[in-house]
Amino acid sequence: MTTAPSIILTRLDVQRLEQLIDRLGDEAPGVAALQAELDRAEDVVGHDEVPAGVVTMNSSVHCREQGSGKDYHLTLVYPKDANADEGKISILAPVGSALLGLQVGQHIDWPAPGGKTLKLELLSVEAQPKDGGPFSL
């Protein structure tokens, strides 16, 4: 596995995600990976300071899997709002926590079924709510 890229998070996202972690507890699926992402953030900024090409909660993104060239259009959401058929990916899913804070042009490793690892490149942030977007636990 490659070294994870540096990430930028917003204060509001960190606050809301810490509330989610507190509510779910340390043993809930996906919480440890999410906490690791929060812990490694290099910059925590206000929503009005986040660069346009950074994935925040409720951002819609365009990614490409490098091996197959397959494109994905995903929206990073809280667990209650997740719906894979609509491309709404939970922050607690491995790809969800890996996308958080990523900047356009960066790559992540996405654990796939069968022990395979896919490499995703973030091509664009198609929509990034400036107010943090909807929040529901």
Backbone as a chain_set.jsonl record, in Angstrom:
{"seq": "MTTAPSIILTRLDVQRLEQLIDRLGDEAPGVAALQAELDRAEDVVGHDEVPAGVVTMNSSVHCREQGSGKDYHLTLVYPKDANADEGKISILAPVGSALLGLQVGQHIDWPAPGGKTLKLELLSVEAQPKDGGPFSL", "coords": {"N": [[0.841, -1.175, 0.0], [0.459, 2.273, -0.685], [1.834, 5.381, 0.597], [-0.406, 7.462, 2.316], [-1.902, 10.39, 0.907], [-1.431, 13.892, 1.836], [-3.984, 15.669, 3.625], [-6.727, 18.042, 3.695], [-9.019, 19.343, 5.958], [-12.258, 20.585, 6.977], [-13.17, 22.663, 9.767], [-15.847, 22.42, 10.592], [-16.635, 19.952, 9.427], [-14.877, 18.225, 10.814], [-15.784, 18.606, 13.46], [-18.467, 17.656, 13.255], [-17.996, 15.009, 12.412], [-16.566, 13.994, 14.557], [-18.612, 14.028, 16.451], [-20.239, 12.061, 15.325], [-18.544, 9.811, 15.566], [-18.354, 9.699, 18.375], [-21.0, 9.077, 18.977], [-21.37, 6.585, 17.711], [-19.331, 4.961, 18.729], [-16.093, 3.466, 19.362], [-15.833, 0.881, 18.35], [-17.489, 0.478, 16.189], [-18.094, -0.431, 12.749], [-15.825, 0.912, 10.41], [-15.222, 3.192, 11.891], [-12.639, 3.347, 13.069], [-10.955, 3.713, 10.83], [-11.931, 6.159, 9.895], [-11.322, 7.812, 12.092], [-8.557, 7.68, 11.965], [-8.118, 9.086, 9.589], [-9.03, 11.656, 10.34], [-7.131, 12.21, 12.284], [-4.782, 12.465, 10.817], [-4.94, 14.766, 9.339], [-3.495, 17.535, 7.787], [-4.084, 20.213, 7.59], [-6.633, 22.116, 9.087], [-9.357, 23.913, 8.343], [-11.606, 26.764, 8.006], [-14.885, 26.561, 6.431], [-15.097, 28.555, 4.549], [-12.522, 28.881, 3.78], [-11.557, 26.651, 2.517], [-9.948, 25.141, -0.219], [-11.2, 24.983, -3.618], [-10.88, 22.459, -4.896], [-10.973, 20.39, -3.003], [-12.122, 17.555, -1.208], [-14.909, 17.648, 0.758], [-17.352, 16.942, 3.331], [-20.419, 15.938, 1.921], [-19.638, 16.638, -0.611], [-19.639, 16.296, -4.162], [-17.976, 14.168, -6.336], [-15.662, 13.299, -8.995], [-14.075, 10.463, -9.933], [-11.463, 8.266, -11.131], [-10.726, 4.91, -11.747], [-7.598, 3.631, -11.94], [-6.563, 1.241, -13.064], [-8.61, 0.032, -14.679], [-9.746, 2.197, -15.928], [-12.286, 2.981, -15.389], [-14.858, 5.297, -14.624], [-16.101, 7.023, -11.76], [-18.773, 8.646, -10.205], [-19.335, 10.148, -7.326], [-20.883, 10.939, -4.163], [-20.001, 12.153, -1.07], [-21.279, 11.238, 1.955], [-23.059, 11.331, 5.152], [-23.587, 8.398, 7.204], [-26.401, 7.786, 7.436], [-27.497, 8.85, 5.132], [-26.491, 7.395, 3.044], [-26.457, 5.715, -0.118], [-25.784, 3.459, -2.284], [-26.704, 2.909, -4.893], [-27.328, 5.403, -5.849], [-24.89, 6.57, -5.873], [-24.115, 7.679, -3.494], [-21.928, 7.729, -1.033], [-21.058, 6.424, 2.087], [-19.322, 8.061, 4.721], [-18.193, 6.268, 6.425], [-17.569, 4.068, 4.921], [-14.834, 2.301, 3.399], [-13.815, 3.632, 1.045], [-15.053, 6.06, 1.364], [-14.017, 7.301, 3.759], [-11.408, 7.443, 2.889], [-11.562, 9.255, 0.772], [-12.164, 11.697, 1.973], [-11.021, 14.955, 2.416], [-9.195, 14.789, 0.382], [-7.372, 16.079, -2.449], [-7.842, 17.392, -5.768], [-6.257, 15.508, -8.276], [-4.818, 13.903, -6.577], [-4.243, 10.514, -5.404], [-5.84, 7.543, -4.167], [-5.804, 4.423, -2.422], [-8.149, 1.891, -2.818], [-9.703, -0.492, -1.058], [-10.898, -3.427, -2.416], [-13.443, -5.978, -2.989], [-12.411, -9.382, -2.417], [-9.811, -8.994, -1.689], [-8.363, -7.4, -3.364], [-6.748, -4.357, -4.38], [-7.706, -1.266, -5.504], [-6.666, 1.576, -7.396], [-7.577, 4.824, -7.111], [-8.0, 7.916, -8.772], [-8.56, 11.274, -8.007], [-10.369, 13.244, -10.021], [-11.999, 15.512, -10.24], [-13.759, 17.89, -8.175], [-16.991, 18.112, -8.195], [-19.12, 19.39, -6.949], [-19.189, 21.316, -4.047], [-20.345, 21.902, -0.999], [-20.572, 25.024, 0.545], [-21.418, 25.482, 3.089], [-21.131, 23.244, 4.552], [-23.149, 21.502, 4.065], [-25.969, 19.156, 4.324], [-26.516, 17.658, 7.517], [-26.799, 14.751, 9.261], [-27.258, 12.382, 11.769]], "CA": [[0.0, 0.0, 0.0], [1.241, 3.494, -0.779], [1.628, 6.35, 1.655], [-1.607, 8.267, 2.087], [-1.59, 11.791, 0.619], [-1.83, 14.86, 2.852], [-5.372, 16.071, 3.434], [-7.242, 19.268, 4.292], [-10.377, 19.169, 6.457], [-12.878, 21.789, 7.531], [-13.484, 22.564, 11.203], [-17.216, 21.943, 10.74], [-16.638, 18.518, 9.151], [-14.208, 17.54, 11.927], [-16.698, 18.652, 14.605], [-19.592, 16.754, 12.996], [-17.52, 13.627, 12.356], [-16.259, 13.591, 15.937], [-19.917, 13.723, 17.062], [-20.633, 10.765, 14.78], [-17.694, 8.797, 16.196], [-18.787, 9.59, 19.775], [-22.314, 8.42, 19.012], [-21.263, 5.193, 17.273], [-18.366, 4.221, 19.533], [-14.85, 3.082, 18.695], [-15.877, -0.466, 17.775], [-18.383, 0.432, 15.025], [-17.375, -0.596, 11.48], [-15.404, 2.112, 9.707], [-14.872, 4.303, 12.783], [-11.18, 3.425, 13.24], [-10.375, 4.312, 9.613], [-12.318, 7.565, 9.881], [-10.533, 8.505, 13.11], [-7.19, 7.785, 11.434], [-8.117, 10.188, 8.617], [-9.126, 12.907, 11.089], [-5.86, 12.409, 13.004], [-3.658, 12.784, 9.927], [-5.188, 16.019, 8.602], [-2.404, 18.495, 7.906], [-4.697, 21.526, 7.754], [-8.046, 22.179, 9.415], [-9.693, 25.289, 7.968], [-13.021, 27.096, 7.927], [-15.473, 26.228, 5.129], [-14.839, 29.646, 3.605], [-11.097, 28.865, 3.444], [-11.178, 25.395, 1.879], [-9.783, 25.276, -1.667], [-12.292, 24.416, -4.417], [-10.627, 21.086, -5.324], [-10.811, 19.518, -1.838], [-13.334, 16.816, -0.875], [-15.49, 17.854, 2.077], [-18.604, 16.21, 3.466], [-21.472, 16.28, 0.971], [-19.074, 16.978, -1.916], [-19.797, 15.36, -5.272], [-16.662, 14.06, -6.948], [-15.449, 12.447, -10.17], [-12.836, 9.688, -9.755], [-11.198, 7.243, -12.145], [-9.93, 3.766, -11.315], [-6.496, 3.667, -12.895], [-6.362, -0.023, -13.769], [-9.644, -0.224, -15.687], [-10.186, 3.438, -16.553], [-13.699, 3.212, -15.064], [-15.155, 6.535, -13.914], [-17.087, 6.993, -10.687], [-19.297, 9.927, -9.734], [-19.73, 9.816, -5.965], [-21.132, 12.007, -3.201], [-19.585, 11.717, 0.26], [-22.386, 11.57, 2.852], [-23.132, 10.692, 6.458], [-24.116, 7.031, 7.027], [-27.856, 7.759, 7.293], [-27.859, 9.289, 3.781], [-25.793, 6.568, 2.051], [-27.256, 4.959, -1.072], [-24.816, 3.097, -3.327], [-27.333, 3.0, -6.213], [-27.308, 6.815, -6.241], [-23.519, 7.058, -5.77], [-23.938, 8.35, -2.2], [-21.03, 6.845, -0.304], [-20.919, 6.752, 3.503], [-17.999, 8.417, 5.246], [-17.673, 5.102, 7.139], [-17.096, 3.079, 3.945], [-13.4, 2.514, 3.175], [-13.55, 4.659, 0.037], [-15.55, 7.327, 1.892], [-13.031, 7.92, 4.645], [-10.195, 7.713, 2.107], [-11.787, 10.427, -0.08], [-12.278, 12.911, 2.772], [-9.856, 15.835, 2.465], [-8.348, 14.593, -0.794], [-7.346, 17.186, -3.398], [-7.824, 16.987, -7.18], [-4.951, 15.036, -8.735], [-4.267, 12.917, -5.652], [-4.68, 9.133, -5.575], [-6.045, 6.738, -2.968], [-5.984, 2.988, -2.597], [-9.505, 1.522, -2.452], [-9.804, -1.94, -0.861], [-12.031, -3.998, -3.151], [-13.726, -7.362, -2.611], [-11.447, -10.38, -2.851], [-8.468, -8.612, -1.274], [-7.748, -6.558, -4.378], [-6.697, -2.932, -4.092], [-7.84, -0.425, -6.687], [-6.111, 2.915, -7.235], [-8.484, 5.849, -7.623], [-7.498, 9.284, -8.893], [-9.6, 12.295, -7.922], [-10.288, 14.081, -11.22], [-12.612, 16.814, -9.98], [-14.806, 18.054, -7.176], [-18.056, 18.677, -9.022], [-19.923, 20.263, -6.09], [-18.646, 21.373, -2.691], [-21.183, 22.839, -0.254], [-19.791, 25.993, 1.325], [-21.915, 25.555, 4.453], [-21.023, 21.918, 5.129], [-24.218, 20.654, 3.561], [-26.846, 18.542, 5.315], [-25.876, 16.853, 8.565], [-27.734, 13.904, 10.011], [-26.657, 11.198, 12.377]], "C": [[0.885, 1.236, 0.0], [0.962, 4.398, 0.411], [0.423, 7.212, 1.321], [-1.216, 9.724, 1.841], [-2.014, 12.704, 1.769], [-3.252, 15.33, 2.562], [-5.679, 17.372, 4.167], [-8.678, 18.993, 4.717], [-10.932, 20.504, 6.93], [-13.185, 21.565, 9.006], [-14.882, 21.987, 11.416], [-17.305, 20.437, 10.474], [-16.002, 17.743, 10.3], [-15.143, 17.48, 13.135], [-17.843, 17.65, 14.418], [-19.156, 15.292, 12.986], [-17.11, 13.124, 13.73], [-17.544, 13.28, 16.704], [-20.398, 12.349, 16.607], [-19.849, 9.634, 15.443], [-18.108, 8.591, 17.653], [-20.091, 8.817, 19.884], [-22.207, 6.927, 18.7], [-20.358, 4.352, 18.161], [-17.205, 3.716, 18.698], [-14.913, 1.747, 17.954], [-16.758, -0.569, 16.531], [-17.563, 0.298, 13.736], [-17.062, 0.752, 10.83], [-14.935, 3.253, 10.59], [-13.362, 4.447, 12.936], [-10.518, 4.076, 12.026], [-10.708, 5.792, 9.527], [-11.497, 8.359, 10.891], [-9.09, 8.678, 12.647], [-7.091, 8.924, 10.417], [-8.179, 11.533, 9.338], [-7.791, 13.234, 11.755], [-4.727, 12.849, 12.077], [-3.855, 14.066, 9.113], [-4.044, 17.0, 8.851], [-2.916, 19.903, 8.137], [-6.161, 21.35, 8.103], [-8.432, 23.645, 9.27], [-11.2, 25.512, 8.053], [-13.555, 26.757, 6.549], [-15.209, 27.312, 4.096], [-13.38, 29.695, 3.165], [-10.675, 27.628, 2.659], [-11.042, 25.618, 0.363], [-10.888, 24.524, -2.425], [-12.093, 22.938, -4.749], [-10.413, 20.11, -4.191], [-12.147, 18.858, -1.515], [-13.722, 17.086, 0.577], [-16.748, 16.993, 2.175], [-19.64, 16.803, 2.514], [-20.946, 16.801, -0.357], [-19.429, 15.885, -2.919], [-18.492, 15.367, -6.05], [-16.683, 13.137, -8.168], [-14.083, 11.797, -9.985], [-12.691, 8.709, -10.908], [-10.325, 6.162, -11.522], [-8.848, 3.568, -12.359], [-6.309, 2.378, -13.677], [-7.328, -0.235, -14.92], [-10.046, 1.019, -16.471], [-11.64, 3.769, -16.267], [-13.849, 4.489, -14.246], [-16.229, 6.302, -12.862], [-17.477, 8.423, -10.361], [-19.937, 9.629, -8.379], [-20.028, 11.078, -5.166], [-20.828, 11.447, -1.823], [-20.612, 12.187, 1.282], [-22.22, 10.899, 4.216], [-23.851, 9.354, 6.296], [-25.621, 6.965, 6.765], [-28.302, 8.07, 5.86], [-27.245, 8.425, 2.673], [-26.777, 5.789, 1.181], [-26.347, 4.653, -2.269], [-25.403, 3.21, -4.726], [-27.336, 4.423, -6.748], [-25.899, 7.411, -6.175], [-23.243, 7.821, -4.486], [-23.187, 7.395, -1.277], [-20.867, 7.324, 1.133], [-19.476, 7.095, 3.848], [-17.369, 7.229, 5.969], [-17.254, 3.968, 6.211], [-15.613, 3.336, 3.701], [-13.089, 3.602, 2.151], [-14.016, 6.024, 0.531], [-14.534, 8.025, 2.773], [-11.739, 8.245, 3.897], [-10.347, 8.954, 1.229], [-11.76, 11.74, 0.716], [-10.962, 13.692, 2.795], [-8.919, 15.726, 1.284], [-8.45, 15.795, -1.726], [-7.27, 16.638, -4.826], [-6.392, 16.643, -7.588], [-4.319, 14.011, -7.812], [-4.908, 11.552, -5.897], [-4.923, 8.503, -4.207], [-6.105, 5.277, -3.364], [-7.355, 2.635, -2.044], [-9.549, 0.009, -2.298], [-11.068, -2.476, -1.53], [-12.278, -5.428, -2.673], [-12.661, -8.313, -3.154], [-10.006, -10.013, -2.527], [-7.709, -7.763, -2.274], [-7.718, -5.111, -3.914], [-6.744, -2.165, -5.405], [-7.234, 0.938, -6.39], [-7.035, 3.907, -7.908], [-7.772, 7.187, -7.68], [-8.692, 10.231, -8.821], [-9.41, 13.252, -9.092], [-10.888, 15.465, -10.996], [-13.554, 16.73, -8.787], [-15.903, 18.815, -7.903], [-18.96, 19.629, -8.242], [-19.353, 20.168, -4.675], [-19.478, 22.381, -1.905], [-20.338, 23.742, 0.638], [-20.251, 26.1, 2.772], [-21.842, 24.199, 5.15], [-22.099, 20.961, 4.66], [-25.039, 20.031, 4.684], [-26.067, 17.659, 6.276], [-26.944, 16.063, 9.283], [-26.988, 12.693, 10.543], [-27.643, 10.078, 12.189]], "O": [[1.947, 1.24, 0.622], [-0.015, 4.212, 1.137], [0.251, 7.64, 0.18], [-0.305, 10.239, 2.489], [-2.859, 12.33, 2.582], [-3.675, 15.384, 1.408], [-4.996, 17.752, 5.118], [-9.47, 18.471, 3.933], [-10.185, 21.431, 7.243], [-13.427, 20.44, 9.443], [-15.087, 21.165, 12.309], [-17.979, 19.72, 11.214], [-16.531, 16.713, 10.718], [-15.281, 16.431, 13.764], [-18.148, 16.881, 15.33], [-19.87, 14.43, 13.498], [-17.29, 11.945, 14.035], [-17.563, 12.362, 17.523], [-20.905, 11.566, 17.41], [-20.426, 8.62, 15.835], [-18.203, 7.456, 18.119], [-20.261, 7.997, 20.786], [-22.863, 6.104, 19.337], [-20.593, 3.155, 18.328], [-17.319, 3.558, 17.483], [-14.132, 1.511, 17.033], [-16.768, -1.613, 15.879], [-16.466, 0.848, 13.639], [-17.93, 1.618, 10.717], [-14.312, 4.194, 10.098], [-12.853, 5.568, 12.932], [-9.617, 4.901, 12.18], [-9.864, 6.596, 9.129], [-11.028, 9.456, 10.586], [-8.472, 9.71, 12.909], [-6.093, 9.645, 10.387], [-7.449, 12.456, 8.978], [-7.371, 14.391, 11.786], [-3.806, 13.537, 12.517], [-3.011, 14.404, 8.283], [-3.676, 17.257, 9.997], [-2.259, 20.703, 8.804], [-6.857, 20.536, 7.495], [-7.91, 24.51, 9.973], [-11.972, 24.559, 8.158], [-12.785, 26.669, 5.592], [-15.108, 27.025, 2.903], [-13.033, 30.467, 2.271], [-9.543, 27.564, 2.182], [-11.921, 26.213, -0.259], [-11.438, 23.546, -1.92], [-13.085, 22.219, -4.873], [-9.74, 19.096, -4.377], [-13.188, 19.515, -1.542], [-12.965, 16.791, 1.501], [-17.156, 16.382, 1.187], [-19.715, 18.018, 2.333], [-21.71, 17.348, -1.152], [-19.509, 14.706, -2.574], [-17.962, 16.426, -6.385], [-17.586, 12.32, -8.344], [-13.064, 12.481, -9.891], [-13.665, 8.366, -11.577], [-9.325, 6.449, -10.862], [-9.147, 3.359, -13.535], [-5.931, 2.423, -14.848], [-6.922, -0.633, -16.011], [-10.62, 0.913, -17.555], [-12.182, 4.721, -16.829], [-13.089, 4.741, -13.311], [-17.139, 5.494, -13.046], [-16.623, 9.303, -10.252], [-20.955, 8.941, -8.3], [-19.495, 12.149, -5.454], [-21.338, 10.391, -1.449], [-20.803, 13.39, 1.464], [-21.368, 10.031, 4.408], [-24.635, 9.182, 5.363], [-26.065, 6.16, 5.946], [-29.357, 7.61, 5.422], [-27.458, 8.696, 1.491], [-27.785, 5.274, 1.663], [-26.168, 5.491, -3.153], [-24.688, 3.569, -5.661], [-27.345, 4.633, -7.961], [-25.721, 8.61, -6.393], [-22.243, 8.534, -4.393], [-23.732, 6.396, -0.807], [-20.573, 8.495, 1.37], [-18.537, 6.493, 3.329], [-16.148, 7.177, 6.118], [-16.643, 3.001, 6.664], [-15.171, 4.482, 3.787], [-12.187, 4.411, 2.369], [-13.436, 7.044, 0.157], [-14.223, 9.198, 2.565], [-11.053, 9.211, 4.231], [-9.359, 9.641, 0.966], [-11.372, 12.778, 0.18], [-9.917, 13.148, 3.152], [-7.952, 16.481, 1.185], [-9.489, 16.453, -1.789], [-6.712, 15.568, -5.065], [-5.448, 17.376, -7.291], [-3.384, 13.317, -8.21], [-5.968, 11.448, -6.513], [-4.295, 8.878, -3.217], [-6.42, 4.942, -4.506], [-7.694, 3.029, -0.928], [-9.445, -0.712, -3.29], [-12.174, -2.024, -1.235], [-11.417, -6.022, -2.023], [-12.085, -8.077, -4.216], [-9.077, -10.644, -3.03], [-6.541, -7.44, -2.059], [-8.575, -4.688, -3.137], [-5.928, -2.387, -6.299], [-7.283, 1.404, -5.252], [-7.256, 3.849, -9.117], [-7.037, 7.553, -6.763], [-9.706, 10.021, -9.486], [-8.42, 13.981, -9.154], [-10.367, 16.465, -11.49], [-14.069, 15.667, -8.44], [-15.766, 20.004, -8.192], [-19.507, 20.573, -8.814], [-19.074, 19.078, -4.175], [-19.341, 23.587, -2.113], [-19.49, 23.266, 1.394], [-19.58, 26.721, 3.596], [-22.424, 24.02, 6.22], [-21.979, 19.749, 4.836], [-24.831, 20.34, 5.857], [-25.094, 17.004, 5.902], [-27.88, 16.63, 9.847], [-26.191, 12.071, 9.84], [-27.385, 8.952, 12.613]]}, "num_chains": 1, "name": "protein.A"}
